[in-house]
PDB file of C-alpha atoms in Angstrom:
ATOM      1  CA  ARG A 184      25.929   0.331 -12.479  1.00 72.00           C
ATOM      2  CA  TRP A 185      23.936   0.420  -9.233  1.00 79.00           C
ATOM      3  CA  PRO A 186      26.904  -0.409  -6.967  1.00 81.00           C
ATOM      4  CA  GLU A 187      28.815   2.524  -8.497  1.00 81.00           C
ATOM      5  CA  ARG A 188      26.161   4.928  -7.231  1.00 81.00           C
ATOM      6  CA  LEU A 189      24.628   2.985  -4.353  1.00 86.00           C
ATOM      7  CA  ALA A 190      27.484   1.583  -2.267  1.00 87.00           C
ATOM      8  CA  HIS A 191      25.271  -0.732  -0.190  1.00 90.00           C
ATOM      9  CA  TYR A 192      24.371  -2.753  -3.312  1.00 90.00           C
ATOM     10  CA  ARG A 193      26.724  -5.632  -4.119  1.00 90.00           C
ATOM     11  CA  TRP A 194      25.150  -6.327  -7.516  1.00 91.00           C
ATOM     12  CA  VAL A 195      22.035  -5.913  -9.611  1.00 91.00           C
ATOM     13  CA  ARG A 196      21.769  -8.103 -12.708  1.00 92.00           C
ATOM     14  CA  PHE A 197      19.160  -9.163 -15.185  1.00 93.00           C
ATOM     15  CA  ASN A 198      18.600 -12.925 -15.196  1.00 94.00           C
ATOM     16  CA  GLN A 199      15.941 -12.518 -17.882  1.00 94.00           C
ATOM     17  CA  ARG A 200      15.153  -9.466 -20.041  1.00 93.00           C
ATOM     18  CA  ARG A 201      11.799  -8.485 -21.500  1.00 91.00           C
ATOM     19  CA  PRO A 202      10.818  -5.304 -23.366  1.00 88.00           C
ATOM     20  CA  SER A 203       9.300  -3.657 -20.287  1.00 88.00           C
ATOM     21  CA  GLY A 204      11.475  -5.248 -17.590  1.00 91.00           C
ATOM     22  CA  GLY A 205      12.445  -8.791 -16.696  1.00 94.00           C
ATOM     23  CA  VAL A 206      13.757 -10.813 -13.787  1.00 96.00           C
ATOM     24  CA  VAL A 207      16.427  -9.078 -11.733  1.00 94.00           C
ATOM     25  CA  GLU A 208      18.692 -10.449  -9.045  1.00 95.00           C
ATOM     26  CA  MET A 209      19.701  -7.952  -6.376  1.00 94.00           C
ATOM     27  CA  ALA A 210      22.160  -8.202  -3.524  1.00 94.00           C
ATOM     28  CA  ALA A 211      22.948  -5.577  -0.932  1.00 93.00           C
ATOM     29  CA  VAL A 212      24.366  -5.228   2.544  1.00 92.00           C
ATOM     30  CA  ARG A 213      22.687  -3.881   5.654  1.00 90.00           C
ATOM     31  CA  PRO A 214      25.376  -2.419   7.898  1.00 87.00           C
ATOM     32  CA  PHE A 215      25.299  -2.897  11.660  1.00 88.00           C
ATOM     33  CA  GLY A 216      28.240  -0.856  12.923  1.00 86.00           C
ATOM     34  CA  PRO A 217      31.364  -2.575  11.611  1.00 89.00           C
ATOM     35  CA  LEU A 218      29.370  -5.610  10.363  1.00 89.00           C
ATOM     36  CA  ALA A 219      27.734  -5.796   6.930  1.00 89.00           C
ATOM     37  CA  TRP A 220      24.858  -8.291   6.780  1.00 91.00           C
ATOM     38  CA  PRO A 221      24.439  -9.619   3.218  1.00 93.00           C
ATOM     39  CA  VAL A 222      20.930  -9.777   1.741  1.00 93.00           C
ATOM     40  CA  TRP A 223      19.751 -11.177  -1.588  1.00 96.00           C
ATOM     41  CA  TRP A 224      16.502 -11.404  -3.530  1.00 96.00           C
ATOM     42  CA  GLU A 225      15.177 -11.936  -7.033  1.00 97.00           C
ATOM     43  CA  SER A 226      12.278  -9.957  -8.486  1.00 97.00           C
ATOM     44  CA  GLU A 227      10.040  -9.704 -11.484  1.00 97.00           C
ATOM     45  CA  MET A 228      10.501  -6.105 -12.621  1.00 95.00           C
ATOM     46  CA  TRP A 229       8.400  -4.075 -15.024  1.00 94.00           C
ATOM     47  CA  ILE A 230       8.408  -0.433 -16.001  1.00 92.00           C
ATOM     48  CA  ASP A 231       5.216   1.591 -16.367  1.00 91.00           C
ATOM     49  CA  PRO A 232       6.325   4.814 -18.139  1.00 88.00           C
ATOM     50  CA  PRO A 233       2.890   6.542 -18.219  1.00 88.00           C
ATOM     51  CA  ARG A 234       2.632   6.181 -14.428  1.00 90.00           C
ATOM     52  CA  ARG A 235       6.373   6.932 -13.985  1.00 89.00           C
ATOM     53  CA  GLU A 236       6.787   3.741 -11.952  1.00 91.00           C
ATOM     54  CA  VAL A 237       9.126   0.807 -11.688  1.00 92.00           C
ATOM     55  CA  ARG A 238       7.440  -2.184 -10.042  1.00 95.00           C
ATOM     56  CA  TYR A 239       8.954  -5.266  -8.474  1.00 96.00           C
ATOM     57  CA  ARG A 240       7.459  -8.501  -7.180  1.00 97.00           C
ATOM     58  CA  HIS A 241       9.940 -10.478  -5.086  1.00 97.00           C
ATOM     59  CA  VAL A 242       9.908 -14.085  -6.324  1.00 97.00           C
ATOM     60  CA  ARG A 243      12.912 -15.564  -4.485  1.00 97.00           C
ATOM     61  CA  GLY A 244      14.571 -14.844  -1.175  1.00 95.00           C
ATOM     62  CA  ILE A 245      13.280 -14.247   2.332  1.00 93.00           C
ATOM     63  CA  THR A 246      10.975 -11.463   1.080  1.00 95.00           C
ATOM     64  CA  THR A 247       9.192 -13.602  -1.542  1.00 95.00           C
ATOM     65  CA  GLY A 248       5.762 -12.115  -2.220  1.00 95.00           C
ATOM     66  CA  MET A 249       6.799  -8.527  -1.462  1.00 95.00           C
ATOM     67  CA  ASP A 250       5.500  -5.891  -3.864  1.00 96.00           C
ATOM     68  CA  VAL A 251       7.626  -2.800  -4.389  1.00 95.00           C
ATOM     69  CA  VAL A 252       6.762   0.349  -6.300  1.00 94.00           C
ATOM     70  CA  TRP A 253       9.246   3.073  -7.152  1.00 91.00           C
ATOM     71  CA  SER A 254       7.359   6.143  -8.326  1.00 89.00           C
ATOM     72  CA  VAL A 255       8.932   9.254  -9.796  1.00 85.00           C
ATOM     73  CA  VAL A 256       6.544  12.213  -9.642  1.00 84.00           C
ATOM     74  CA  PRO A 257       7.334  15.757 -10.792  1.00 81.00           C
ATOM     75  CA  ARG A 258       6.330  18.283  -8.119  1.00 79.00           C
ATOM     76  CA  GLY A 259       7.201  21.397 -10.075  1.00 76.00           C
ATOM     77  CA  PRO A 260       9.763  22.617 -12.571  1.00 73.00           C
ATOM     78  CA  GLN A 261      12.700  22.028 -10.201  1.00 71.00           C
ATOM     79  CA  GLU A 262      11.435  19.309  -7.855  1.00 76.00           C
ATOM     80  CA  THR A 263      10.755  15.601  -8.207  1.00 78.00           C
ATOM     81  CA  GLU A 264       9.584  13.156  -5.557  1.00 83.00           C
ATOM     82  CA  VAL A 265      10.916   9.606  -5.658  1.00 86.00           C
ATOM     83  CA  THR A 266       8.966   7.188  -3.466  1.00 89.00           C
ATOM     84  CA  ILE A 267       9.667   3.537  -2.707  1.00 91.00           C
ATOM     85  CA  VAL A 268       6.714   1.651  -1.213  1.00 93.00           C
ATOM     86  CA  HIS A 269       7.056  -1.934   0.033  1.00 93.00           C
ATOM     87  CA  THR A 270       3.907  -4.009   0.673  1.00 94.00           C
ATOM     88  CA  TRP A 271       4.262  -7.451   2.232  1.00 92.00           C
ATOM     89  CA  THR A 272       2.468  -9.658   4.728  1.00 90.00           C
ATOM     90  CA  GLY A 273       5.630 -11.414   5.861  1.00 91.00           C
ATOM     91  CA  PRO A 274       7.412 -14.700   5.303  1.00 92.00           C
ATOM     92  CA  ASP A 275       5.553 -17.987   5.171  1.00 91.00           C
ATOM     93  CA  TRP A 276       6.549 -18.882   8.733  1.00 91.00           C
ATOM     94  CA  PRO A 277       3.750 -20.087  11.011  1.00 89.00           C
ATOM     95  CA  LEU A 278       3.474 -18.348  14.388  1.00 92.00           C
ATOM     96  CA  ILE A 279       6.266 -15.791  13.844  1.00 93.00           C
ATOM     97  CA  ARG A 280       5.238 -14.420  10.433  1.00 91.00           C
ATOM     98  CA  VAL A 281       3.919 -11.073  11.676  1.00 91.00           C
ATOM     99  CA  PRO A 282       6.573 -10.374  14.340  1.00 92.00           C
ATOM    100  CA  ALA A 283       9.372 -11.314  11.910  1.00 93.00           C
ATOM    101  CA  ALA A 284       8.002  -8.982   9.235  1.00 92.00           C
ATOM    102  CA  GLU A 285       6.893  -6.071  11.419  1.00 91.00           C
ATOM    103  CA  TRP A 286       9.630  -6.049  14.049  1.00 93.00           C
ATOM    104  CA  VAL A 287      12.736  -7.172  12.174  1.00 91.00           C
ATOM    105  CA  ILE A 288      12.614  -7.657   8.406  1.00 91.00           C
ATOM    106  CA  GLY A 289      10.548  -4.544   7.557  1.00 90.00           C
ATOM    107  CA  PRO A 290      11.954  -1.898   9.852  1.00 89.00           C
ATOM    108  CA  VAL A 291      15.529  -3.180  10.182  1.00 88.00           C
ATOM    109  CA  PHE A 292      16.331  -4.629   6.770  1.00 88.00           C
ATOM    110  CA  VAL A 293      13.813  -3.294   4.225  1.00 91.00           C
ATOM    111  CA  HIS A 294      13.717   0.258   5.594  1.00 90.00           C
ATOM    112  CA  GLY A 295      17.467   0.184   6.254  1.00 89.00           C
ATOM    113  CA  ILE A 296      18.201  -0.650   2.626  1.00 91.00           C
ATOM    114  CA  ALA A 297      15.457   1.555   1.109  1.00 90.00           C
ATOM    115  CA  SER A 298      16.562   4.610   3.081  1.00 89.00           C
ATOM    116  CA  ARG A 299      20.150   4.076   1.921  1.00 89.00           C
ATOM    117  CA  THR A 300      18.902   3.649  -1.654  1.00 88.00           C
ATOM    118  CA  LEU A 301      17.021   6.946  -1.541  1.00 87.00           C
ATOM    119  CA  ALA A 302      19.930   8.750   0.106  1.00 86.00           C
ATOM    120  CA  GLY A 303      22.263   7.347  -2.564  1.00 84.00           C
ATOM    121  CA  LEU A 304      19.856   8.423  -5.311  1.00 82.00           C
ATOM    122  CA  ALA A 305      19.751  11.902  -3.821  1.00 80.00           C
ATOM    123  CA  ARG A 306      23.574  12.054  -3.724  1.00 80.00           C
ATOM    124  CA  ALA A 307      23.842  10.820  -7.334  1.00 78.00           C
ATOM    125  CA  VAL A 308      21.292  13.357  -8.563  1.00 75.00           C
ATOM    126  CA  GLU A 309      22.745  16.197  -6.476  1.00 75.00           C
ATOM    127  CA  ALA A 310      26.215  15.444  -7.847  1.00 74.00           C
ATOM    128  CA  VAL A 311      24.796  16.215 -11.294  1.00 71.00           C
ATOM    129  CA  CYS A 312      22.223  18.901 -10.544  1.00 70.00           C
ATOM    130  CA  GLY A 313      22.986  20.535  -7.198  1.00 66.00           C
ATOM    131  CA  PRO A 314      21.560  20.186  -3.679  1.00 63.00           C
ATOM    132  CA  GLY A 315      18.096  18.943  -2.743  1.00 53.00           C
ATOM    133  CA  GLY A 316      16.367  17.703   0.398  1.00 42.00           C
ATOM    134  CA  HIS A 317      14.918  14.431   1.603  1.00 39.00           C
ATOM    135  CA  ARG A 318      12.587  13.170   4.278  1.00 38.00           C
ATOM    136  CA  ARG A 319      11.080   9.883   5.376  1.00 38.00           C
ATOM    137  CA  GLY A 320       7.367   9.502   4.724  1.00 42.00           C
ATOM    138  CA  PRO A 321       4.696   7.873   6.910  1.00 44.00           C
ATOM    139  CA  ALA A 322       4.305   4.112   7.058  1.00 44.00           C
ATOM    140  CA  GLY A 323       1.019   2.252   7.203  1.00 45.00           C
ATOM    141  CA  ALA A 324       0.156  -1.245   8.365  1.00 44.00           C
ATOM    142  CA  GLY A 325       1.997  -3.800   6.258  1.00 47.00           C
ATOM    143  CA  ARG A 326       3.617  -1.019   4.239  1.00 47.00           C
ATOM    144  CA  GLU A 327       6.927   0.771   4.484  1.00 48.00           C
ATOM    145  CA  GLU A 328       7.151   4.045   2.584  1.00 46.00           C
ATOM    146  CA  ASP A 329      10.286   6.061   2.045  1.00 44.00           C
ATOM    147  CA  VAL A 330      10.323   9.381   0.259  1.00 44.00           C
ATOM    148  CA  VAL A 331      13.086  11.552  -1.114  1.00 42.00           C
ATOM    149  CA  ARG A 332      12.422  14.998  -2.533  1.00 38.00           C
ATOM    150  CA  LEU A 333      14.938  16.100  -5.087  1.00 36.00           C
ATOM    151  CA  ASP A 334      15.162  19.732  -6.146  1.00 30.00           C
ATOM    152  CA  VAL A 335      15.977  18.676  -9.710  1.00 30.00           C
ATOM    153  CA  ALA A 336      14.217  17.395 -12.785  1.00 30.00           C
ATOM    154  CA  VAL A 337      14.282  13.604 -12.740  1.00 32.00           C
ATOM    155  CA  ASP A 338      14.357  13.416 -16.534  1.00 32.00           C
ATOM    156  CA  HIS A 339      17.717  15.165 -16.502  1.00 31.00           C
ATOM    157  CA  ALA A 340      19.482  13.271 -13.762  1.00 31.00           C
ATOM    158  CA  LEU A 341      18.169   9.784 -13.098  1.00 32.00           C
ATOM    159  CA  GLY A 342      20.398   7.607 -15.202  1.00 35.00           C
ATOM    160  CA  VAL A 343      20.519   5.525 -12.028  1.00 33.00           C
ATOM    161  CA  GLY A 344      17.872   3.168 -13.270  1.00 36.00           C
ATOM    162  CA  VAL A 345      14.513   4.451 -12.014  1.00 35.00           C
ATOM    163  CA  ARG A 346      13.323   6.135 -15.207  1.00 33.00           C
ATOM    164  CA  GLN A 347      14.657   3.770 -17.836  1.00 32.00           C
ATOM    165  CA  GLY A 348      14.960   0.567 -15.827  1.00 34.00           C
ATOM    166  CA  ILE A 349      18.151  -0.962 -14.509  1.00 30.00           C
ATOM    167  CA  GLN A 350      21.176  -0.071 -16.600  1.00 29.00           C
TER     168      GLN A 350
END
């Protein structure tokens, strides 16, 4: 169902299911003008309902070792903040590990896809619940953080997969 709501995703599928998550394979595209660069990764995924988080640990693909946390935090009766935080030290490539991660993979690919994911989430929620706003949050060393503020209740609208896991 992700590609229906998030056009930059080619597919999201469970390769292994467990009660609180499983192993998911994800594929997306990162557009560069008329070109669409395909990307792919596989992650261990688990859901932490009390913390309102979905967590991923990339286990295959160029971003192996990346930790990702989607958090869904109510900010009032009509506002919810959805945050995606990526933490990664880079690929296991001697000499170019840091430049590859900090200059290309993180800002160009990871942020490019995460920002489209959050914008798509906002559009999907707003289609159900009305308009909201979004902004990009600050990034720290080795960490890319993207934030979307939705002027809706996440429990009502997020059938997109954040609250209940991938559907």
